[in-house]
CSV table of C-alpha atoms in Angstrom, one decimal:
chain,number,residue,atom,x,y,z
O,144,UNK,CA,-7.0,-15.4,-29.5
O,145,UNK,CA,-3.9,-16.8,-28.4
O,146,UNK,CA,-1.8,-14.4,-30.6
O,147,UNK,CA,-3.3,-11.2,-29.3
O,148,UNK,CA,-2.6,-12.8,-25.7
O,149,UNK,CA,1.0,-13.3,-26.7
O,150,UNK,CA,1.1,-9.6,-28.1
O,151,UNK,CA,-1.0,-7.7,-25.7
O,152,UNK,CA,0.6,-9.8,-22.5
O,153,UNK,CA,4.2,-9.4,-23.4
O,154,UNK,CA,3.8,-5.7,-23.5
O,155,UNK,CA,2.1,-5.6,-20.0
O,156,UNK,CA,4.5,-8.2,-18.6
O,157,UNK,CA,7.5,-6.1,-19.7
O,158,UNK,CA,5.9,-2.7,-18.6
O,159,UNK,CA,5.6,-4.1,-15.1
O,160,UNK,CA,9.3,-5.4,-15.5
O,161,UNK,CA,10.4,-1.7,-15.6
O,162,UNK,CA,11.6,-1.6,-19.1
O,163,UNK,CA,11.2,1.4,-21.2
O,164,UNK,CA,7.7,1.7,-23.0
O,165,UNK,CA,9.3,2.3,-26.6
O,166,UNK,CA,11.5,-1.0,-26.3
O,167,UNK,CA,8.4,-2.8,-24.6
O,168,UNK,CA,6.6,-2.2,-27.7
O,169,UNK,CA,9.4,-3.4,-30.1
O,170,UNK,CA,9.8,-6.5,-28.6
O,171,UNK,CA,6.3,-7.2,-28.1
O,172,UNK,CA,5.7,-6.7,-32.0
O,173,UNK,CA,8.9,-9.1,-32.4
O,174,UNK,CA,7.2,-12.0,-30.3
O,175,UNK,CA,4.1,-11.4,-31.7
O,176,UNK,CA,5.4,-11.6,-35.2
O,177,UNK,CA,7.7,-14.9,-34.7
O,178,UNK,CA,4.4,-16.2,-33.1
O,179,UNK,CA,2.1,-15.7,-36.2
O,180,UNK,CA,5.2,-16.4,-38.3
O,181,UNK,CA,5.3,-12.9,-39.8
O,182,UNK,CA,8.8,-12.1,-41.6
O,183,UNK,CA,10.8,-9.6,-39.3
O,184,UNK,CA,11.8,-7.8,-42.0
O,185,UNK,CA,8.1,-6.6,-42.4
O,186,UNK,CA,8.1,-5.6,-38.6
O,187,UNK,CA,11.2,-3.3,-39.5
O,188,UNK,CA,9.5,-1.8,-42.5
O,189,UNK,CA,6.7,-0.8,-40.5
O,190,UNK,CA,9.1,0.7,-37.9
O,191,UNK,CA,10.7,2.9,-40.6
O,192,UNK,CA,7.2,3.6,-42.3
O,193,UNK,CA,5.9,4.9,-38.8
O,194,UNK,CA,8.4,7.7,-38.7
O,195,UNK,CA,8.7,8.5,-42.4
O,196,UNK,CA,5.9,11.1,-42.4
O,197,UNK,CA,6.2,14.7,-43.2
O,198,UNK,CA,3.8,15.8,-40.4
O,199,UNK,CA,5.9,14.4,-37.7
O,200,UNK,CA,8.4,17.3,-38.4
O,201,UNK,CA,6.2,19.6,-36.7
O,202,UNK,CA,7.2,18.0,-33.0
O,203,UNK,CA,10.8,18.3,-33.3
O,204,UNK,CA,10.2,21.7,-34.5
O,205,UNK,CA,7.6,22.9,-31.6
O,206,UNK,CA,10.2,21.2,-29.1
O,207,UNK,CA,13.1,23.4,-30.2
O,208,UNK,CA,11.0,26.4,-30.1
O,209,UNK,CA,9.6,25.6,-26.5
O,210,UNK,CA,13.3,25.2,-25.2
O,211,UNK,CA,14.8,28.0,-27.1
O,212,UNK,CA,12.0,30.0,-25.8
O,213,UNK,CA,12.0,28.5,-22.2
O,214,UNK,CA,15.9,28.8,-21.7
O,215,UNK,CA,16.0,32.4,-23.4
O,216,UNK,CA,14.2,34.2,-20.7
O,217,UNK,CA,10.5,33.7,-21.8
O,218,UNK,CA,9.3,32.0,-18.8
O,219,UNK,CA,10.5,35.0,-16.6
O,220,UNK,CA,8.7,37.4,-18.6
O,221,UNK,CA,5.4,35.5,-18.7
O,222,UNK,CA,5.8,34.9,-14.7
O,223,UNK,CA,5.7,39.1,-14.9
O,224,UNK,CA,3.1,39.1,-17.2
O,225,UNK,CA,1.0,36.9,-15.0
O,226,UNK,CA,1.8,39.2,-12.1
O,227,UNK,CA,0.0,42.3,-13.5
O,228,UNK,CA,-3.5,40.6,-13.5
O,229,UNK,CA,-3.6,38.1,-9.9
O,230,UNK,CA,-0.3,39.0,-8.4
O,231,UNK,CA,-1.8,41.2,-5.7
O,232,UNK,CA,-4.4,38.7,-4.6
O,233,UNK,CA,-4.2,36.5,-1.6
O,234,UNK,CA,-2.5,33.3,-2.9
O,235,UNK,CA,-1.4,35.5,-6.0
O,236,UNK,CA,1.8,33.4,-6.8
O,237,UNK,CA,0.0,30.2,-7.1
O,238,UNK,CA,-2.2,32.1,-9.7
O,239,UNK,CA,0.6,33.7,-11.3
O,240,UNK,CA,2.0,30.2,-11.6
O,241,UNK,CA,-1.3,29.0,-13.3
O,242,UNK,CA,-1.7,31.9,-16.0
O,243,UNK,CA,2.3,31.7,-16.6
O,244,UNK,CA,1.6,28.0,-17.4
O,245,UNK,CA,-1.3,29.1,-19.6
O,246,UNK,CA,0.7,31.4,-21.3
O,247,UNK,CA,3.8,29.3,-21.8
O,248,UNK,CA,1.6,26.3,-23.1
O,249,UNK,CA,0.6,28.5,-26.0
O,250,UNK,CA,4.4,28.5,-27.0
O,251,UNK,CA,5.8,25.0,-26.0
O,252,UNK,CA,3.2,22.6,-26.6
O,253,UNK,CA,4.8,20.5,-23.7
O,254,UNK,CA,3.7,19.8,-20.2
O,255,UNK,CA,7.5,18.7,-19.6
O,256,UNK,CA,8.9,21.8,-20.9
O,257,UNK,CA,6.5,24.0,-18.6
O,258,UNK,CA,7.0,22.4,-15.9
O,259,UNK,CA,10.4,23.0,-15.9
O,260,UNK,CA,10.5,26.6,-17.1
O,261,UNK,CA,7.8,27.9,-14.8
O,262,UNK,CA,8.9,25.8,-12.1
O,263,UNK,CA,12.2,26.6,-11.9
O,264,UNK,CA,11.4,30.6,-11.7
O,265,UNK,CA,8.3,30.4,-9.4
O,266,UNK,CA,8.7,27.3,-7.0
O,267,UNK,CA,11.7,28.8,-5.3
O,268,UNK,CA,9.9,32.3,-5.0
O,269,UNK,CA,6.8,30.5,-3.8
O,270,UNK,CA,8.5,28.5,-1.1
O,271,UNK,CA,10.6,32.0,0.1
O,272,UNK,CA,7.1,33.8,0.5
O,273,UNK,CA,6.1,31.1,2.7
O,274,UNK,CA,4.0,28.7,0.7
O,275,UNK,CA,4.6,25.0,1.3
O,276,UNK,CA,6.9,23.3,-1.1
O,277,UNK,CA,4.5,20.5,-1.7
O,278,UNK,CA,2.0,23.1,-2.7
O,279,UNK,CA,4.3,25.0,-4.8
O,280,UNK,CA,5.3,21.9,-6.7
O,281,UNK,CA,1.9,20.6,-7.1
O,282,UNK,CA,0.4,23.9,-8.5
O,283,UNK,CA,3.0,23.7,-11.1
O,284,UNK,CA,2.6,20.1,-11.9
O,285,UNK,CA,-1.3,20.7,-12.5
O,286,UNK,CA,-0.9,24.0,-14.1
O,287,UNK,CA,1.6,22.4,-17.0
O,288,UNK,CA,-1.1,20.0,-17.8
O,289,UNK,CA,-2.9,22.8,-19.7
O,290,UNK,CA,0.0,22.2,-22.5
O,291,UNK,CA,-1.5,18.5,-23.1
O,292,UNK,CA,-4.7,20.6,-24.3
O,293,UNK,CA,-3.5,24.3,-25.3
O,294,UNK,CA,-2.1,24.3,-28.8
O,295,UNK,CA,0.5,23.7,-30.1
O,296,UNK,CA,-0.1,20.3,-28.0
O,297,UNK,CA,2.3,17.6,-29.1
O,298,UNK,CA,-0.4,15.3,-28.4
O,299,UNK,CA,-2.9,16.2,-30.6
O,300,UNK,CA,-0.2,15.9,-33.5
O,301,UNK,CA,0.6,12.2,-32.3
O,302,UNK,CA,-3.5,11.5,-32.0
O,303,UNK,CA,-3.7,12.6,-35.7
O,304,UNK,CA,-0.7,10.6,-36.6
O,305,UNK,CA,-2.1,7.7,-34.7
O,306,UNK,CA,-5.3,8.1,-36.6
O,307,UNK,CA,-3.7,7.8,-40.0
O,308,UNK,CA,-3.8,11.7,-40.7
O,309,UNK,CA,-7.7,11.5,-41.1
O,310,UNK,CA,-8.2,14.0,-38.4
O,311,UNK,CA,-7.2,17.9,-39.1
O,312,UNK,CA,-4.4,18.8,-36.5
O,313,UNK,CA,-6.1,22.5,-36.7
O,314,UNK,CA,-9.3,21.1,-35.6
O,315,UNK,CA,-7.7,19.2,-32.8
O,316,UNK,CA,-5.6,22.5,-31.7
O,317,UNK,CA,-8.7,24.5,-31.8
O,318,UNK,CA,-10.9,21.9,-29.9
O,319,UNK,CA,-8.2,22.1,-27.2
O,320,UNK,CA,-8.1,25.7,-26.2
O,321,UNK,CA,-11.6,26.0,-24.1
O,322,UNK,CA,-10.8,22.5,-22.2
O,323,UNK,CA,-7.4,23.7,-21.5
O,324,UNK,CA,-8.5,27.3,-20.2
O,325,UNK,CA,-11.4,25.9,-18.3
O,326,UNK,CA,-9.1,23.4,-16.6
O,327,UNK,CA,-6.6,26.2,-15.8
O,328,UNK,CA,-9.7,28.2,-14.3
O,329,UNK,CA,-10.6,25.3,-12.1
O,330,UNK,CA,-7.1,25.1,-10.7
O,331,UNK,CA,-7.1,28.7,-10.2
O,332,UNK,CA,-10.5,28.5,-8.0
O,333,UNK,CA,-9.1,25.6,-5.9
O,334,UNK,CA,-5.6,27.6,-5.3
O,335,UNK,CA,-7.8,30.9,-4.3
O,336,UNK,CA,-9.7,29.0,-1.8
O,337,UNK,CA,-6.9,27.2,-0.4
O,338,UNK,CA,-4.9,30.3,-0.1
O,339,UNK,CA,-8.0,32.0,2.0
O,340,UNK,CA,-8.3,29.1,4.0
O,341,UNK,CA,-4.5,28.6,5.0
O,342,UNK,CA,-3.8,32.5,5.1
O,343,UNK,CA,-1.2,32.5,2.4
O,344,UNK,CA,0.5,35.7,1.3
O,345,UNK,CA,-0.7,38.5,-0.8
O,346,UNK,CA,1.8,39.5,-3.7
O,347,UNK,CA,2.7,43.4,-4.4
O,348,UNK,CA,0.6,45.2,-6.8
O,349,UNK,CA,2.2,46.3,-10.0
O,350,UNK,CA,2.2,49.9,-11.1
O,351,UNK,CA,0.7,51.0,-14.5
O,352,UNK,CA,4.1,52.1,-15.7
O,353,UNK,CA,5.4,48.7,-14.5
O,354,UNK,CA,2.8,46.9,-16.3
O,355,UNK,CA,3.2,48.4,-19.6
O,356,UNK,CA,6.9,47.8,-19.6
O,357,UNK,CA,6.5,44.0,-18.8
O,358,UNK,CA,3.7,43.7,-21.3
O,359,UNK,CA,5.7,45.2,-24.1
O,360,UNK,CA,8.5,42.9,-23.2
O,361,UNK,CA,6.5,39.8,-23.0
O,362,UNK,CA,4.4,40.5,-26.2
O,363,UNK,CA,7.6,39.3,-28.3
O,364,UNK,CA,7.3,36.1,-27.0
O,365,UNK,CA,3.5,35.9,-27.0
O,366,UNK,CA,3.5,36.6,-30.6
O,367,UNK,CA,4.8,33.1,-31.4
O,368,UNK,CA,1.1,31.8,-30.3
O,369,UNK,CA,-0.3,34.3,-32.9
O,370,UNK,CA,2.3,32.6,-35.3
O,371,UNK,CA,1.2,29.2,-34.7
O,372,UNK,CA,-2.6,29.3,-34.3
O,373,UNK,CA,-3.0,32.1,-36.8
O,374,UNK,CA,-0.9,30.5,-39.5
O,375,UNK,CA,-2.7,27.4,-38.9
O,376,UNK,CA,-6.5,28.7,-38.6
O,377,UNK,CA,-6.0,31.1,-41.8
O,378,UNK,CA,-4.7,28.2,-44.0
O,379,UNK,CA,-1.2,30.2,-44.3
O,380,UNK,CA,0.6,27.5,-43.0
O,381,UNK,CA,0.3,23.5,-42.3
O,382,UNK,CA,1.0,22.9,-38.5
O,383,UNK,CA,4.4,21.4,-39.7
O,384,UNK,CA,5.3,24.9,-41.7
O,385,UNK,CA,3.6,27.0,-38.8
O,386,UNK,CA,6.1,24.8,-36.4
O,387,UNK,CA,9.3,25.8,-38.4
O,388,UNK,CA,8.2,29.5,-38.6
O,389,UNK,CA,7.8,29.6,-34.8
O,390,UNK,CA,11.2,27.7,-34.4
O,391,UNK,CA,12.7,30.5,-36.6
O,392,UNK,CA,11.0,33.4,-34.7
O,393,UNK,CA,11.8,32.0,-31.2
O,394,UNK,CA,15.5,31.9,-32.3
O,395,UNK,CA,15.6,35.4,-33.2
O,396,UNK,CA,13.6,36.6,-30.5
O,397,UNK,CA,15.9,34.9,-27.9
O,398,UNK,CA,19.0,35.7,-29.3
O,399,UNK,CA,18.6,39.0,-31.1
O,400,UNK,CA,15.6,40.6,-28.8
O,401,UNK,CA,15.9,39.2,-25.4
O,402,UNK,CA,19.6,38.4,-25.6
O,403,UNK,CA,19.3,36.4,-22.2
O,404,UNK,CA,20.9,33.3,-23.8
O,405,UNK,CA,24.8,32.8,-24.7
O,406,UNK,CA,25.8,31.5,-28.0
O,407,UNK,CA,28.2,29.2,-26.6
O,408,UNK,CA,25.4,27.3,-24.9
O,409,UNK,CA,23.2,26.6,-28.0
O,410,UNK,CA,25.1,23.4,-29.0
O,411,UNK,CA,24.1,21.9,-25.4
O,412,UNK,CA,20.3,23.0,-25.9
O,413,UNK,CA,20.3,21.5,-29.4
O,414,UNK,CA,22.0,18.3,-27.9
O,415,UNK,CA,19.1,18.1,-25.3
O,416,UNK,CA,16.3,18.7,-27.8
O,417,UNK,CA,17.9,16.0,-30.1
O,418,UNK,CA,18.0,13.5,-27.4
O,419,UNK,CA,14.4,14.2,-26.6
O,420,UNK,CA,13.2,14.0,-30.1
O,421,UNK,CA,15.1,10.8,-30.5
O,422,UNK,CA,13.1,9.1,-27.7
O,423,UNK,CA,9.9,10.2,-29.3
O,424,UNK,CA,10.7,9.1,-32.8
O,425,UNK,CA,11.8,5.9,-31.6
O,426,UNK,CA,8.5,5.3,-29.4
O,427,UNK,CA,6.6,6.3,-32.4
O,428,UNK,CA,8.4,3.8,-34.8
O,429,UNK,CA,8.1,1.0,-32.4
O,430,UNK,CA,4.4,1.8,-31.9
O,431,UNK,CA,3.7,1.6,-35.5
O,432,UNK,CA,5.1,-2.0,-35.6
O,433,UNK,CA,2.9,-2.6,-32.6
O,434,UNK,CA,-0.2,-1.2,-34.4
O,435,UNK,CA,0.7,-3.2,-37.3
O,436,UNK,CA,0.9,-6.3,-35.5
O,437,UNK,CA,-2.3,-5.6,-33.7
O,438,UNK,CA,-4.1,-4.8,-37.5
O,439,UNK,CA,-2.8,-8.2,-38.6
O,440,UNK,CA,-4.5,-10.2,-35.4
O,441,UNK,CA,-7.7,-8.0,-36.1
O,442,UNK,CA,-7.3,-6.3,-32.8
O,443,UNK,CA,-9.2,-3.3,-33.5
O,444,UNK,CA,-12.4,-5.2,-35.2
O,445,UNK,CA,-12.2,-7.5,-32.0
O,446,UNK,CA,-12.4,-4.9,-29.6
O,447,UNK,CA,-15.3,-3.0,-31.6
O,448,UNK,CA,-17.1,-6.3,-31.4
O,449,UNK,CA,-16.5,-6.4,-27.5
O,450,UNK,CA,-17.3,-2.6,-26.7
O,451,UNK,CA,-20.3,-3.0,-28.9
O,452,UNK,CA,-21.5,-6.2,-27.1
O,453,UNK,CA,-21.0,-4.4,-23.5
O,454,UNK,CA,-22.0,-0.8,-24.4
O,455,UNK,CA,-25.5,0.1,-25.3
O,456,UNK,CA,-25.1,3.6,-26.0
O,457,UNK,CA,-22.1,6.3,-26.6
O,458,UNK,CA,-22.2,7.4,-23.1
O,459,UNK,CA,-21.7,4.0,-21.6
O,460,UNK,CA,-18.7,3.7,-24.1
O,461,UNK,CA,-17.0,7.1,-23.2
O,462,UNK,CA,-17.4,6.2,-19.6
O,463,UNK,CA,-15.5,2.9,-19.9
O,464,UNK,CA,-13.0,4.4,-22.2
O,465,UNK,CA,-12.0,7.4,-19.6
O,466,UNK,CA,-11.9,4.6,-17.1
O,467,UNK,CA,-9.6,2.5,-19.0
O,468,UNK,CA,-7.4,5.3,-19.7
O,469,UNK,CA,-7.2,6.8,-16.1
O,470,UNK,CA,-5.9,3.0,-15.1
O,471,UNK,CA,-3.5,2.6,-17.9
O,472,UNK,CA,-2.4,6.4,-17.0
O,473,UNK,CA,-1.2,5.0,-13.9
O,474,UNK,CA,1.8,3.3,-15.5
O,475,UNK,CA,2.0,4.6,-19.1
O,476,UNK,CA,3.1,7.8,-20.3
O,477,UNK,CA,0.2,9.7,-22.4
O,478,UNK,CA,2.6,9.7,-26.0
O,479,UNK,CA,2.4,5.6,-25.9
O,480,UNK,CA,-1.1,5.7,-24.8
O,481,UNK,CA,-2.3,7.5,-27.8
O,482,UNK,CA,-0.3,5.6,-30.2
O,483,UNK,CA,-1.3,2.5,-28.8
O,484,UNK,CA,-4.9,3.1,-27.8
O,485,UNK,CA,-6.1,5.2,-30.9
O,486,UNK,CA,-6.0,2.3,-33.7
O,487,UNK,CA,-8.3,0.3,-31.1
O,488,UNK,CA,-10.5,2.7,-30.1
O,489,UNK,CA,-11.1,5.0,-33.2
O,490,UNK,CA,-13.2,2.3,-35.1
O,491,UNK,CA,-15.1,1.6,-31.9
O,492,UNK,CA,-16.0,5.6,-31.4
O,493,UNK,CA,-16.8,5.7,-35.1
O,494,UNK,CA,-19.3,2.9,-34.7
O,495,UNK,CA,-20.9,4.4,-32.1
O,496,UNK,CA,-21.0,7.8,-33.9
O,497,UNK,CA,-18.7,9.8,-31.8
O,498,UNK,CA,-16.8,12.7,-33.2
O,499,UNK,CA,-13.0,11.6,-33.4
O,500,UNK,CA,-12.3,15.0,-32.5
O,501,UNK,CA,-14.1,14.7,-29.2
C-alpha cells in the first residue's frame, strides 16, 4: 500500500504545486520506480512504447486538418451557414455560435480549436450587437464542448489508446454523435430562454439567394466530415487513414478553393501544430510510464476490489465514477484524466458488466 501512496501522493502533490501534468506524471513514475527498485531503463522503455503506436498518428493529422480549416476561412463560412437556420431568431447570434461550433466540431475534433476559431469570429460580433461579453464568451466555451463528443474527437482516440486498443475508435465516434447533438440542443434552449428574458437582439433574415450561395461555399468544408465519418464507418479507411485524407483535403480546399490563407503563413501554422502535438505526445508517453507503474503496483486490481466492496450495482458505480471525474476535472485536463483513469476504471466497469463504449 505504501508504494501506491508514494506514486499517487507524489502525483497529486506536484499537481497542487502547479507543475505541468505531463512532468508530474513522469516524476511520479520515477519516484514510484525508485521506491520499489524498478530499473529506470524500464520506465524509459515504457515512455517510448507509449508513443510508438500507429493509431496515434490520427491525432496530429486531425489537429493539422482542424488548424488548416480554422485559419483558412472555414470558421467564417460555418458561421454564415448557421445564420441561415437561426440568425433571425431573438438571440440568434448565440444560436449561430452553438450551431457553428457543432459544424466545426465535426471538422476539428478539438474544443480548443473550436473556441479559438468560432470565438474569434463571433464574440466581437455579439458584443457589438449588444450581448454582454461574459455571455458571449460563455456561449462560445459551452458550445465548443461538443467537440469533446462529436467525431472526430481526439479524446475518443486517446480513450481507445488508454484501453489498449481493445475498443473500436469507429464505435466511439458513432457513440458520440447523439450525446454531442443533445448537449448542443440543451445549450441552444438555454440561450433562447435567456435571450427572451433579457431582450437580446434579433438578427437579420437571410434571403434565399444568399442562403444558396452561403451553403455552396460552406459545403466544401463540410465534406471533411463526410470523409472522416463516412470513410471510417464504411470500412474504407482506418481512423488514422481518414485523418490523413481529411488533412490533405483540408489543405487543398483552403489553399486552392477558398484561398483566404497565405502561403507564407503556412510555416507558422505548422510550427504551432507541431508544438501542440509535441505536448500531447509528451503527455501520452509519461502517462504510459505512470500506467506501467500502476500495473506493477496492482492499482487496477486494488481499485476493482474497492469499488466492488462499496458499490452494490452498476448504477451506484457510474454515479461514483461521475462524481470522481467531476472532482478531478476541477484541476486536471481531460487528456491526462483519460490516460490515468482508464487503466484503473476499465477493469472495474467490465466487472460490473458495463459496456466500455458507455
